[in-house]
């Protein structure tokens, strides 16, 4: 018998997408179709799947999506040129470069070239700086999605101890900042943290983003904690599993996200949300 309430990212994501679709319809009534450009370099199968899902999601709610496929051997200059032309495009409100990029291309340089006004992934140094200062900006989609899951599930964050396991630029670091802004006390942990369970066991909210299958077990979790699993791994049968040992942890957590169907659907949902926000801002500027 499981105790934990399962946080259904699919359902919450659909609810948010419904309201985003309504905003898209309002924009179209005013002659604006929100547009998202996705640049895919090379033929990484996982990246191709992500990009396909993003395109499908755009089409489903009426966002114009443009896929720019570039060969693996494309030069850094050519890629930057492509981004600059999208920065200047009137029909594109969001630009996303699918990571990882081939080794010969500097990811930091690429992300910094995307106009902050169109950085719907929330990765540019300008977006990250504004997020740190609590200023209005596009928030990175996965941590933003996690915040929405907590909000919709009515998890009280203020005054709670949140422990982040993982320190990537994409999830771990921004995740801690967003929780801090909602008055959580935040501890960052990672692969070099000694005696990790002694820290995670103090957490009211655990966000696992280490990229190691079944890494967080019941010994890491205090009874009643909220456990958010950002991990996406494959087991030996090629089945999708998270960073959290779900069967063990759901017995003691108060809330838990499944993999798949937890955080995953929220990432694309927030990308659509940010793109529509960008189109709305542009419309206000042009008035």
mmCIF file of C-alpha atoms in Angstrom:
data_model
loop_
_atom_site.group_PDB
_atom_site.id
_atom_site.type_symbol
_atom_site.label_atom_id
_atom_site.label_comp_id
_atom_site.label_asym_id
_atom_site.label_seq_id
_atom_site.Cartn_x
_atom_site.Cartn_y
_atom_site.Cartn_z
ATOM 1 C CA UNK A 1 0.000 0.000 0.000
ATOM 2 C CA UNK A 2 1.615 3.256 -1.047
ATOM 3 C CA UNK A 3 1.276 6.338 1.117
ATOM 4 C CA UNK A 4 2.568 8.998 -1.230
ATOM 5 C CA UNK A 5 0.341 11.160 -3.361
ATOM 6 C CA UNK A 6 1.536 10.789 -6.951
ATOM 7 C CA UNK A 7 2.117 14.199 -8.564
ATOM 8 C CA UNK A 8 0.795 13.799 -12.099
ATOM 9 C CA UNK A 9 2.823 16.073 -14.372
ATOM 10 C CA UNK A 10 0.860 14.969 -17.402
ATOM 11 C CA UNK A 11 -2.441 16.215 -15.971
ATOM 12 C CA UNK A 12 -1.017 19.437 -14.531
ATOM 13 C CA UNK A 13 0.854 20.079 -17.796
ATOM 14 C CA UNK A 14 -2.353 19.631 -19.796
ATOM 15 C CA UNK A 15 -4.175 22.066 -17.552
ATOM 16 C CA UNK A 16 -1.481 24.713 -18.101
ATOM 17 C CA UNK A 17 -1.362 23.996 -21.852
ATOM 18 C CA UNK A 18 -5.096 24.586 -22.041
ATOM 19 C CA UNK A 19 -4.697 28.108 -20.694
ATOM 20 C CA UNK A 20 -1.639 28.683 -22.923
ATOM 21 C CA UNK A 21 -3.723 27.615 -25.955
ATOM 22 C CA UNK A 22 -6.342 30.232 -24.969
ATOM 23 C CA UNK A 23 -3.616 32.900 -24.883
ATOM 24 C CA UNK A 24 -2.423 31.758 -28.330
ATOM 25 C CA UNK A 25 -5.958 32.163 -29.685
ATOM 26 C CA UNK A 26 -6.158 35.703 -28.235
ATOM 27 C CA UNK A 27 -2.819 36.614 -29.849
ATOM 28 C CA UNK A 28 -3.970 35.251 -33.205
ATOM 29 C CA UNK A 29 -7.095 37.421 -32.951
ATOM 30 C CA UNK A 30 -4.690 40.363 -32.795
ATOM 31 C CA UNK A 31 -2.760 39.135 -35.821
ATOM 32 C CA UNK A 32 0.171 37.533 -33.975
ATOM 33 C CA UNK A 33 1.107 33.840 -34.172
ATOM 34 C CA UNK A 34 3.665 32.908 -31.501
ATOM 35 C CA UNK A 35 6.684 31.294 -33.185
ATOM 36 C CA UNK A 36 9.342 28.969 -31.780
ATOM 37 C CA UNK A 37 12.503 28.082 -33.706
ATOM 38 C CA UNK A 38 14.395 24.946 -32.709
ATOM 39 C CA UNK A 39 17.927 24.385 -33.981
ATOM 40 C CA UNK A 40 19.062 20.774 -34.083
ATOM 41 C CA UNK A 41 22.711 20.067 -34.870
ATOM 42 C CA UNK A 42 23.668 16.528 -35.897
ATOM 43 C CA UNK A 43 21.627 13.370 -35.451
ATOM 44 C CA UNK A 44 21.649 12.480 -31.758
ATOM 45 C CA UNK A 45 18.581 10.167 -31.431
ATOM 46 C CA UNK A 46 17.569 11.464 -27.981
ATOM 47 C CA UNK A 47 17.744 15.062 -29.223
ATOM 48 C CA UNK A 48 15.665 14.146 -32.282
ATOM 49 C CA UNK A 49 12.967 12.680 -30.027
ATOM 50 C CA UNK A 50 12.923 15.767 -27.788
ATOM 51 C CA UNK A 51 12.677 18.058 -30.783
ATOM 52 C CA UNK A 52 9.850 16.036 -32.318
ATOM 53 C CA UNK A 53 7.922 16.225 -29.037
ATOM 54 C CA UNK A 54 8.464 19.985 -28.858
ATOM 55 C CA UNK A 55 7.167 20.448 -32.391
ATOM 56 C CA UNK A 56 4.104 18.281 -31.790
ATOM 57 C CA UNK A 57 3.319 20.190 -28.599
ATOM 58 C CA UNK A 58 3.612 23.521 -30.434
ATOM 59 C CA UNK A 59 1.280 22.403 -33.207
ATOM 60 C CA UNK A 60 -1.255 21.065 -30.701
ATOM 61 C CA UNK A 61 -1.806 24.518 -29.174
ATOM 62 C CA UNK A 62 -1.364 26.623 -32.310
ATOM 63 C CA UNK A 63 2.230 27.843 -31.936
ATOM 64 C CA UNK A 64 4.164 28.107 -35.198
ATOM 65 C CA UNK A 65 7.273 25.944 -34.946
ATOM 66 C CA UNK A 66 10.271 26.002 -37.231
ATOM 67 C CA UNK A 67 12.909 23.275 -37.150
ATOM 68 C CA UNK A 68 16.358 24.139 -38.439
ATOM 69 C CA UNK A 69 18.449 21.015 -38.941
ATOM 70 C CA UNK A 70 22.188 21.505 -39.319
ATOM 71 C CA UNK A 71 24.797 18.834 -40.045
ATOM 72 C CA UNK A 72 27.124 17.622 -37.306
ATOM 73 C CA UNK A 73 30.091 19.280 -39.022
ATOM 74 C CA UNK A 74 28.461 22.730 -39.240
ATOM 75 C CA UNK A 75 30.954 25.427 -38.211
ATOM 76 C CA UNK A 76 30.448 27.475 -35.058
ATOM 77 C CA UNK A 77 30.280 30.645 -37.168
ATOM 78 C CA UNK A 78 27.507 29.235 -39.350
ATOM 79 C CA UNK A 79 25.494 28.260 -36.276
ATOM 80 C CA UNK A 80 25.954 31.723 -34.702
ATOM 81 C CA UNK A 81 24.922 33.336 -38.000
ATOM 82 C CA UNK A 82 21.751 31.217 -38.005
ATOM 83 C CA UNK A 83 20.939 32.356 -34.450
ATOM 84 C CA UNK A 84 21.510 36.019 -35.341
ATOM 85 C CA UNK A 85 19.125 35.800 -38.267
ATOM 86 C CA UNK A 86 16.469 34.274 -35.960
ATOM 87 C CA UNK A 87 17.150 37.066 -33.415
ATOM 88 C CA UNK A 88 16.076 39.488 -36.161
ATOM 89 C CA UNK A 89 13.121 37.449 -37.434
ATOM 90 C CA UNK A 90 9.710 39.046 -36.821
ATOM 91 C CA UNK A 91 7.868 35.709 -36.891
ATOM 92 C CA UNK A 92 10.038 34.010 -34.240
ATOM 93 C CA UNK A 93 9.470 34.776 -30.536
ATOM 94 C CA UNK A 94 11.495 31.953 -29.005
ATOM 95 C CA UNK A 95 14.805 30.356 -29.990
ATOM 96 C CA UNK A 96 16.004 27.063 -28.639
ATOM 97 C CA UNK A 97 19.255 25.309 -29.498
ATOM 98 C CA UNK A 98 18.964 21.626 -28.630
ATOM 99 C CA UNK A 99 21.885 20.546 -26.419
ATOM 100 C CA UNK A 100 24.323 18.784 -26.391
ATOM 101 C CA UNK A 101 26.209 20.299 -29.329
ATOM 102 C CA UNK A 102 29.152 18.693 -31.160
ATOM 103 C CA UNK A 103 32.507 19.067 -29.386
ATOM 104 C CA UNK A 104 33.901 21.671 -31.808
ATOM 105 C CA UNK A 105 31.159 24.171 -30.911
ATOM 106 C CA UNK A 106 31.309 26.314 -27.760
ATOM 107 C CA UNK A 107 27.912 25.917 -26.045
ATOM 108 C CA UNK A 108 28.377 29.009 -23.855
ATOM 109 C CA UNK A 109 29.041 31.162 -26.896
ATOM 110 C CA UNK A 110 25.977 29.759 -28.674
ATOM 111 C CA UNK A 111 23.653 30.358 -25.717
ATOM 112 C CA UNK A 112 25.037 33.873 -25.186
ATOM 113 C CA UNK A 113 24.284 34.713 -28.841
ATOM 114 C CA UNK A 114 20.551 34.067 -28.424
ATOM 115 C CA UNK A 115 18.762 37.364 -27.817
ATOM 116 C CA UNK A 116 17.625 37.523 -24.142
ATOM 117 C CA UNK A 117 14.193 38.604 -25.475
ATOM 118 C CA UNK A 118 13.911 35.242 -27.246
ATOM 119 C CA UNK A 119 15.745 33.050 -24.737
ATOM 120 C CA UNK A 120 12.686 30.943 -23.860
ATOM 121 C CA UNK A 121 14.925 28.224 -22.404
ATOM 122 C CA UNK A 122 16.141 30.681 -19.743
ATOM 123 C CA UNK A 123 19.792 29.687 -20.207
ATOM 124 C CA UNK A 124 21.479 32.918 -21.327
ATOM 125 C CA UNK A 125 23.761 34.699 -18.832
ATOM 126 C CA UNK A 126 21.322 37.634 -18.874
ATOM 127 C CA UNK A 127 18.333 35.413 -18.005
ATOM 128 C CA UNK A 128 20.292 33.587 -15.310
ATOM 129 C CA UNK A 129 21.502 36.887 -13.802
ATOM 130 C CA UNK A 130 17.980 38.304 -13.712
ATOM 131 C CA UNK A 131 16.653 35.100 -12.142
ATOM 132 C CA UNK A 132 19.324 35.332 -9.408
ATOM 133 C CA UNK A 133 18.245 38.921 -8.710
ATOM 134 C CA UNK A 134 14.565 37.967 -8.699
ATOM 135 C CA UNK A 135 13.882 40.184 -11.725
ATOM 136 C CA UNK A 136 11.363 39.326 -14.406
ATOM 137 C CA UNK A 137 12.870 36.993 -16.995
ATOM 138 C CA UNK A 138 12.309 33.656 -18.717
ATOM 139 C CA UNK A 139 12.860 30.929 -16.157
ATOM 140 C CA UNK A 140 14.562 27.667 -17.183
ATOM 141 C CA UNK A 141 11.814 25.264 -18.184
ATOM 142 C CA UNK A 142 12.526 22.229 -15.984
ATOM 143 C CA UNK A 143 12.932 24.051 -12.630
ATOM 144 C CA UNK A 144 10.000 26.310 -13.558
ATOM 145 C CA UNK A 145 7.951 23.180 -14.281
ATOM 146 C CA UNK A 146 8.860 21.782 -10.866
ATOM 147 C CA UNK A 147 7.692 25.019 -9.212
ATOM 148 C CA UNK A 148 4.368 24.700 -11.051
ATOM 149 C CA UNK A 149 3.997 21.080 -9.889
ATOM 150 C CA UNK A 150 4.501 22.199 -6.285
ATOM 151 C CA UNK A 151 2.089 25.100 -6.744
ATOM 152 C CA UNK A 152 -0.672 22.986 -8.303
ATOM 153 C CA UNK A 153 -0.223 20.289 -5.659
ATOM 154 C CA UNK A 154 -0.455 23.023 -2.992
ATOM 155 C CA UNK A 155 2.827 22.059 -1.389
ATOM 156 C CA UNK A 156 3.751 24.788 1.066
ATOM 157 C CA UNK A 157 7.331 25.899 0.338
ATOM 158 C CA UNK A 158 7.832 28.828 2.745
ATOM 159 C CA UNK A 159 9.987 27.895 5.729
ATOM 160 C CA UNK A 160 10.593 24.360 4.440
ATOM 161 C CA UNK A 161 14.031 22.812 4.059
ATOM 162 C CA UNK A 162 14.652 21.920 0.409
ATOM 163 C CA UNK A 163 17.633 19.770 -0.536
ATOM 164 C CA UNK A 164 18.786 19.745 -4.152
ATOM 165 C CA UNK A 165 20.787 16.709 -5.240
ATOM 166 C CA UNK A 166 22.742 17.819 -8.304
ATOM 167 C CA UNK A 167 24.258 21.130 -9.373
ATOM 168 C CA UNK A 168 23.841 21.410 -13.139
ATOM 169 C CA UNK A 169 23.264 24.827 -14.720
ATOM 170 C CA UNK A 170 20.070 23.493 -16.293
ATOM 171 C CA UNK A 171 18.335 22.089 -13.189
ATOM 172 C CA UNK A 172 20.185 21.990 -9.877
ATOM 173 C CA UNK A 173 21.445 25.554 -9.549
ATOM 174 C CA UNK A 174 18.324 27.387 -10.805
ATOM 175 C CA UNK A 175 16.075 25.001 -8.861
ATOM 176 C CA UNK A 176 17.624 26.101 -5.582
ATOM 177 C CA UNK A 177 17.236 29.776 -6.494
ATOM 178 C CA UNK A 178 13.553 29.440 -7.362
ATOM 179 C CA UNK A 179 12.831 27.616 -4.096
ATOM 180 C CA UNK A 180 14.821 30.243 -2.190
ATOM 181 C CA UNK A 181 12.659 32.962 -3.737
ATOM 182 C CA UNK A 182 9.611 31.180 -2.326
ATOM 183 C CA UNK A 183 11.193 31.312 1.152
ATOM 184 C CA UNK A 184 12.529 27.769 1.389
ATOM 185 C CA UNK A 185 15.825 27.139 3.171
ATOM 186 C CA UNK A 186 17.958 25.533 0.480
ATOM 187 C CA UNK A 187 20.879 23.114 0.691
ATOM 188 C CA UNK A 188 22.785 22.098 -2.437
ATOM 189 C CA UNK A 189 24.342 18.625 -2.498
ATOM 190 C CA UNK A 190 26.162 16.690 -5.218
ATOM 191 C CA UNK A 191 28.391 13.708 -5.988
ATOM 192 C CA UNK A 192 31.190 15.000 -3.714
ATOM 193 C CA UNK A 193 28.942 15.548 -0.681
ATOM 194 C CA UNK A 194 30.051 13.228 2.150
ATOM 195 C CA UNK A 195 27.323 11.220 3.927
ATOM 196 C CA UNK A 196 24.547 12.431 1.644
ATOM 197 C CA UNK A 197 21.684 10.636 3.495
ATOM 198 C CA UNK A 198 22.431 12.613 6.675
ATOM 199 C CA UNK A 199 21.586 15.802 4.736
ATOM 200 C CA UNK A 200 18.723 14.609 2.524
ATOM 201 C CA UNK A 201 17.054 13.068 5.582
ATOM 202 C CA UNK A 202 16.559 16.591 6.952
ATOM 203 C CA UNK A 203 14.700 17.685 3.829
ATOM 204 C CA UNK A 204 11.015 18.541 3.636
ATOM 205 C CA UNK A 205 11.441 18.741 -0.148
ATOM 206 C CA UNK A 206 14.025 16.738 -2.122
ATOM 207 C CA UNK A 207 14.749 17.494 -5.766
ATOM 208 C CA UNK A 208 16.807 14.700 -7.313
ATOM 209 C CA UNK A 209 18.703 15.724 -10.445
ATOM 210 C CA UNK A 210 21.904 13.680 -10.462
ATOM 211 C CA UNK A 211 21.388 11.534 -13.552
ATOM 212 C CA UNK A 212 21.963 8.264 -11.677
ATOM 213 C CA UNK A 213 19.246 5.604 -11.789
ATOM 214 C CA UNK A 214 17.571 4.734 -8.458
ATOM 215 C CA UNK A 215 20.167 6.819 -6.629
ATOM 216 C CA UNK A 216 17.813 8.173 -3.943
ATOM 217 C CA UNK A 217 16.561 5.306 -1.781
ATOM 218 C CA UNK A 218 14.442 5.148 1.358
ATOM 219 C CA UNK A 219 17.528 5.753 3.507
ATOM 220 C CA UNK A 220 17.788 9.255 1.990
ATOM 221 C CA UNK A 221 14.213 10.306 2.764
ATOM 222 C CA UNK A 222 12.479 11.273 5.975
ATOM 223 C CA UNK A 223 8.840 10.218 6.343
ATOM 224 C CA UNK A 224 6.441 12.747 4.825
ATOM 225 C CA UNK A 225 8.972 14.474 2.573
ATOM 226 C CA UNK A 226 7.985 15.703 -0.894
ATOM 227 C CA UNK A 227 10.202 14.007 -3.488
ATOM 228 C CA UNK A 228 10.642 15.464 -6.979
ATOM 229 C CA UNK A 229 12.492 13.231 -9.444
ATOM 230 C CA UNK A 230 14.060 15.085 -12.372
ATOM 231 C CA UNK A 231 16.175 12.119 -13.492
ATOM 232 C CA UNK A 232 15.678 10.444 -16.852
ATOM 233 C CA UNK A 233 17.666 7.226 -17.146
ATOM 234 C CA UNK A 234 17.240 3.889 -18.910
ATOM 235 C CA UNK A 235 17.502 0.592 -17.046
ATOM 236 C CA UNK A 236 18.915 -2.624 -18.518
ATOM 237 C CA UNK A 237 15.551 -3.328 -20.215
ATOM 238 C CA UNK A 238 15.610 0.163 -21.784
ATOM 239 C CA UNK A 239 12.754 1.221 -19.518
ATOM 240 C CA UNK A 240 12.663 4.863 -18.391
ATOM 241 C CA UNK A 241 13.473 5.282 -14.712
ATOM 242 C CA UNK A 242 14.317 8.233 -12.519
ATOM 243 C CA UNK A 243 17.012 9.098 -9.991
ATOM 244 C CA UNK A 244 14.667 8.011 -7.193
ATOM 245 C CA UNK A 245 13.977 4.386 -6.288
ATOM 246 C CA UNK A 246 10.248 4.892 -6.726
ATOM 247 C CA UNK A 247 8.954 1.642 -5.171
ATOM 248 C CA UNK A 248 10.908 2.238 -1.955
ATOM 249 C CA UNK A 249 10.451 5.966 -1.598
ATOM 250 C CA UNK A 250 6.731 6.143 -2.366
ATOM 251 C CA UNK A 251 6.152 4.136 0.829
ATOM 252 C CA UNK A 252 7.466 6.970 3.004
ATOM 253 C CA UNK A 253 7.145 10.218 1.026
ATOM 254 C CA UNK A 254 4.019 12.396 1.262
ATOM 255 C CA UNK A 255 4.197 13.330 -2.457
ATOM 256 C CA UNK A 256 6.310 11.925 -5.268
ATOM 257 C CA UNK A 257 6.680 12.463 -9.021
ATOM 258 C CA UNK A 258 6.785 9.367 -11.243
ATOM 259 C CA UNK A 259 9.167 8.820 -14.179
ATOM 260 C CA UNK A 260 7.864 9.051 -16.831
ATOM 261 C CA UNK A 261 4.859 11.349 -16.396
ATOM 262 C CA UNK A 262 6.142 13.613 -13.631
ATOM 263 C CA UNK A 263 8.564 16.439 -14.365
ATOM 264 C CA UNK A 264 9.074 15.532 -18.055
ATOM 265 C CA UNK A 265 5.770 16.831 -19.474
ATOM 266 C CA UNK A 266 6.219 20.074 -17.514
ATOM 267 C CA UNK A 267 9.496 20.996 -19.230
ATOM 268 C CA UNK A 268 7.880 21.308 -22.661
ATOM 269 C CA UNK A 269 4.782 22.922 -21.139
ATOM 270 C CA UNK A 270 6.864 25.747 -19.665
ATOM 271 C CA UNK A 271 8.726 26.160 -22.959
ATOM 272 C CA UNK A 272 5.363 26.778 -24.666
ATOM 273 C CA UNK A 273 4.374 29.107 -21.818
ATOM 274 C CA UNK A 274 7.595 31.142 -22.166
ATOM 275 C CA UNK A 275 7.218 31.365 -25.957
ATOM 276 C CA UNK A 276 3.700 32.761 -25.631
ATOM 277 C CA UNK A 277 4.899 35.225 -22.974
ATOM 278 C CA UNK A 278 7.539 36.417 -25.427
ATOM 279 C CA UNK A 279 4.931 36.946 -28.160
ATOM 280 C CA UNK A 280 2.738 38.903 -25.719
ATOM 281 C CA UNK A 281 5.654 41.147 -24.712
ATOM 282 C CA UNK A 282 6.511 41.827 -28.360
ATOM 283 C CA UNK A 283 2.889 42.739 -29.114
ATOM 284 C CA UNK A 284 2.853 45.230 -26.214
ATOM 285 C CA UNK A 285 6.129 46.775 -27.428
ATOM 286 C CA UNK A 286 4.832 47.152 -30.950
ATOM 287 C CA UNK A 287 1.630 48.892 -29.852
#
